Amino acid sequence: MGRRWRDGRGKLVVQRTDGASVPLPLEIATSYRARTKGLLGRDSVDGAMLLSPASGVHTFRMRMAIDVAYLDRRLRVIAVRTMKPGRMGLPRFRSRHVLEAEAGAMAGWGLTVGAVVDVEAEGGVS
């Protein structure tokens, strides 16, 4: 059974591979319009943005480099990449959701391949 959220805000909890938990502010983009806009036109982001459903992203017309984490249906990280503006990321076959954050942020959170995240939406899951 897939997870469905609504556009809005919430909290991202990173379950690091060393057992520690890191809570972070989260923006959720699930509608076509919100996913298409993503982080375009921004100079920074507080925490992370979740795009769902998504299996790939691009950074055309972005002002900043970003970290991208591809998540499977169980919210386990299957790949993490840093992308400069003007790039096209390859879609990941098993990816169902994508997290975006400022470049370098994910390493600081301990978000690596194999880590699991939890999404706590303010409006809940539908």
Tab-separated table of C-alpha atoms in Angstrom:
chain	number	residue	atom	x	y	z
A	1	MET	CA	0.000	0.000	0.000
A	2	GLY	CA	1.450	3.351	-1.060
A	3	ARG	CA	1.626	6.464	1.054
A	4	ARG	CA	-0.302	9.541	0.008
A	5	TRP	CA	0.224	12.972	1.454
A	6	ARG	CA	-1.199	16.370	0.569
A	7	ASP	CA	0.709	19.523	-0.323
A	8	GLY	CA	1.809	21.257	2.839
A	9	ARG	CA	4.258	21.086	5.689
A	10	GLY	CA	5.366	18.454	8.095
A	11	LYS	CA	8.353	16.890	9.770
A	12	LEU	CA	10.979	14.599	8.294
A	13	VAL	CA	12.611	12.191	10.740
A	14	VAL	CA	15.856	10.676	9.483
A	15	GLN	CA	16.582	7.273	11.033
A	16	ARG	CA	20.331	7.173	10.554
A	17	THR	CA	22.199	3.925	10.047
A	18	ASP	CA	23.908	4.475	13.449
A	19	GLY	CA	20.501	4.396	15.184
A	20	ALA	CA	20.151	8.145	15.861
A	21	SER	CA	17.049	10.110	14.779
A	22	VAL	CA	17.225	13.595	13.244
A	23	PRO	CA	13.959	15.628	13.015
A	24	LEU	CA	13.790	18.294	10.275
A	25	PRO	CA	11.229	20.722	8.826
A	26	LEU	CA	9.647	19.392	5.645
A	27	GLU	CA	7.681	20.796	2.731
A	28	ILE	CA	5.503	18.250	0.930
A	29	ALA	CA	4.762	18.572	-2.802
A	30	THR	CA	2.324	15.973	-4.127
A	31	SER	CA	0.212	17.841	-6.672
A	32	TYR	CA	1.491	18.164	-10.232
A	33	ARG	CA	1.792	21.932	-9.832
A	34	ALA	CA	3.730	21.763	-6.553
A	35	ARG	CA	6.072	19.030	-7.831
A	36	THR	CA	6.752	20.970	-11.040
A	37	LYS	CA	7.649	24.120	-9.104
A	38	GLY	CA	9.700	22.333	-6.431
A	39	LEU	CA	12.593	24.539	-5.356
A	40	LEU	CA	12.630	26.678	-8.534
A	41	GLY	CA	13.269	30.352	-7.886
A	42	ARG	CA	14.549	29.840	-4.334
A	43	ASP	CA	17.897	30.756	-2.860
A	44	SER	CA	17.573	28.387	0.095
A	45	VAL	CA	15.308	25.844	1.767
A	46	ASP	CA	14.642	25.270	5.463
A	47	GLY	CA	14.993	21.510	5.945
A	48	ALA	CA	13.893	19.461	2.946
A	49	MET	CA	11.219	19.122	0.274
A	50	LEU	CA	9.514	15.802	-0.475
A	51	LEU	CA	8.284	15.226	-4.036
A	52	SER	CA	5.788	12.388	-4.260
A	53	PRO	CA	5.332	10.494	-6.457
A	54	ALA	CA	8.664	11.042	-8.211
A	55	SER	CA	11.504	8.955	-9.571
A	56	GLY	CA	13.758	11.701	-10.929
A	57	VAL	CA	14.389	15.450	-10.889
A	58	HIS	CA	16.143	18.196	-12.837
A	59	THR	CA	17.796	21.433	-11.769
A	60	PHE	CA	17.095	23.575	-14.822
A	61	ARG	CA	16.429	27.215	-13.816
A	62	MET	CA	17.523	26.528	-10.223
A	63	ARG	CA	19.641	29.062	-8.382
A	64	MET	CA	21.471	26.652	-6.102
A	65	ALA	CA	23.034	23.206	-6.044
A	66	ILE	CA	20.909	20.607	-4.241
A	67	ASP	CA	21.216	17.219	-2.604
A	68	VAL	CA	18.741	14.660	-3.935
A	69	ALA	CA	17.781	11.464	-2.100
A	70	TYR	CA	15.765	8.830	-3.931
A	71	LEU	CA	13.417	6.823	-1.685
A	72	ASP	CA	11.715	3.496	-2.306
A	73	ARG	CA	8.126	2.730	-1.310
A	74	ARG	CA	9.228	1.932	2.270
A	75	LEU	CA	10.997	5.325	2.542
A	76	ARG	CA	14.450	3.736	2.498
A	77	VAL	CA	17.169	5.771	0.762
A	78	ILE	CA	18.335	4.016	-2.404
A	79	ALA	CA	20.632	6.778	-3.747
A	80	VAL	CA	21.911	10.237	-2.775
A	81	ARG	CA	23.338	12.692	-5.307
A	82	THR	CA	24.417	16.341	-5.347
A	83	MET	CA	23.242	18.190	-8.449
A	84	LYS	CA	24.458	21.533	-9.767
A	85	PRO	CA	21.991	23.902	-11.473
A	86	GLY	CA	21.170	23.049	-15.088
A	87	ARG	CA	21.409	19.265	-14.759
A	88	MET	CA	19.059	16.363	-15.469
A	89	GLY	CA	19.062	13.536	-12.920
A	90	LEU	CA	18.616	9.980	-14.100
A	91	PRO	CA	15.355	8.410	-12.947
A	92	ARG	CA	15.771	5.587	-10.431
A	93	PHE	CA	13.816	2.437	-11.225
A	94	ARG	CA	12.719	1.659	-7.635
A	95	SER	CA	12.269	5.290	-6.574
A	96	ARG	CA	8.781	6.351	-5.479
A	97	HIS	CA	9.645	9.600	-3.683
A	98	VAL	CA	12.445	12.183	-3.890
A	99	LEU	CA	13.841	14.425	-1.154
A	100	GLU	CA	15.559	17.691	-2.066
A	101	ALA	CA	17.686	19.888	0.206
A	102	GLU	CA	20.521	22.393	-0.050
A	103	ALA	CA	23.788	20.871	-1.234
A	104	GLY	CA	25.716	19.366	1.675
A	105	ALA	CA	22.752	19.218	4.053
A	106	MET	CA	22.066	15.493	3.720
A	107	ALA	CA	25.619	14.526	4.660
A	108	GLY	CA	25.226	16.618	7.815
A	109	TRP	CA	22.008	14.805	8.674
A	110	GLY	CA	23.606	11.398	8.154
A	111	LEU	CA	21.250	10.642	5.274
A	112	THR	CA	23.039	7.899	3.359
A	113	VAL	CA	22.053	4.877	1.293
A	114	GLY	CA	20.181	2.450	3.540
A	115	ALA	CA	18.876	5.092	5.957
A	116	VAL	CA	15.124	5.188	6.537
A	117	VAL	CA	13.022	8.339	6.867
A	118	ASP	CA	9.618	8.939	8.362
A	119	VAL	CA	7.232	11.656	7.160
A	120	GLU	CA	4.872	13.241	9.657
A	121	ALA	CA	2.514	15.504	7.711
A	122	GLU	CA	0.617	18.261	9.541
A	123	GLY	CA	-2.594	17.201	7.801
A	124	GLY	CA	-1.875	13.487	8.130
A	125	VAL	CA	-1.781	10.776	5.481
A	126	SER	CA	-4.776	10.176	3.245
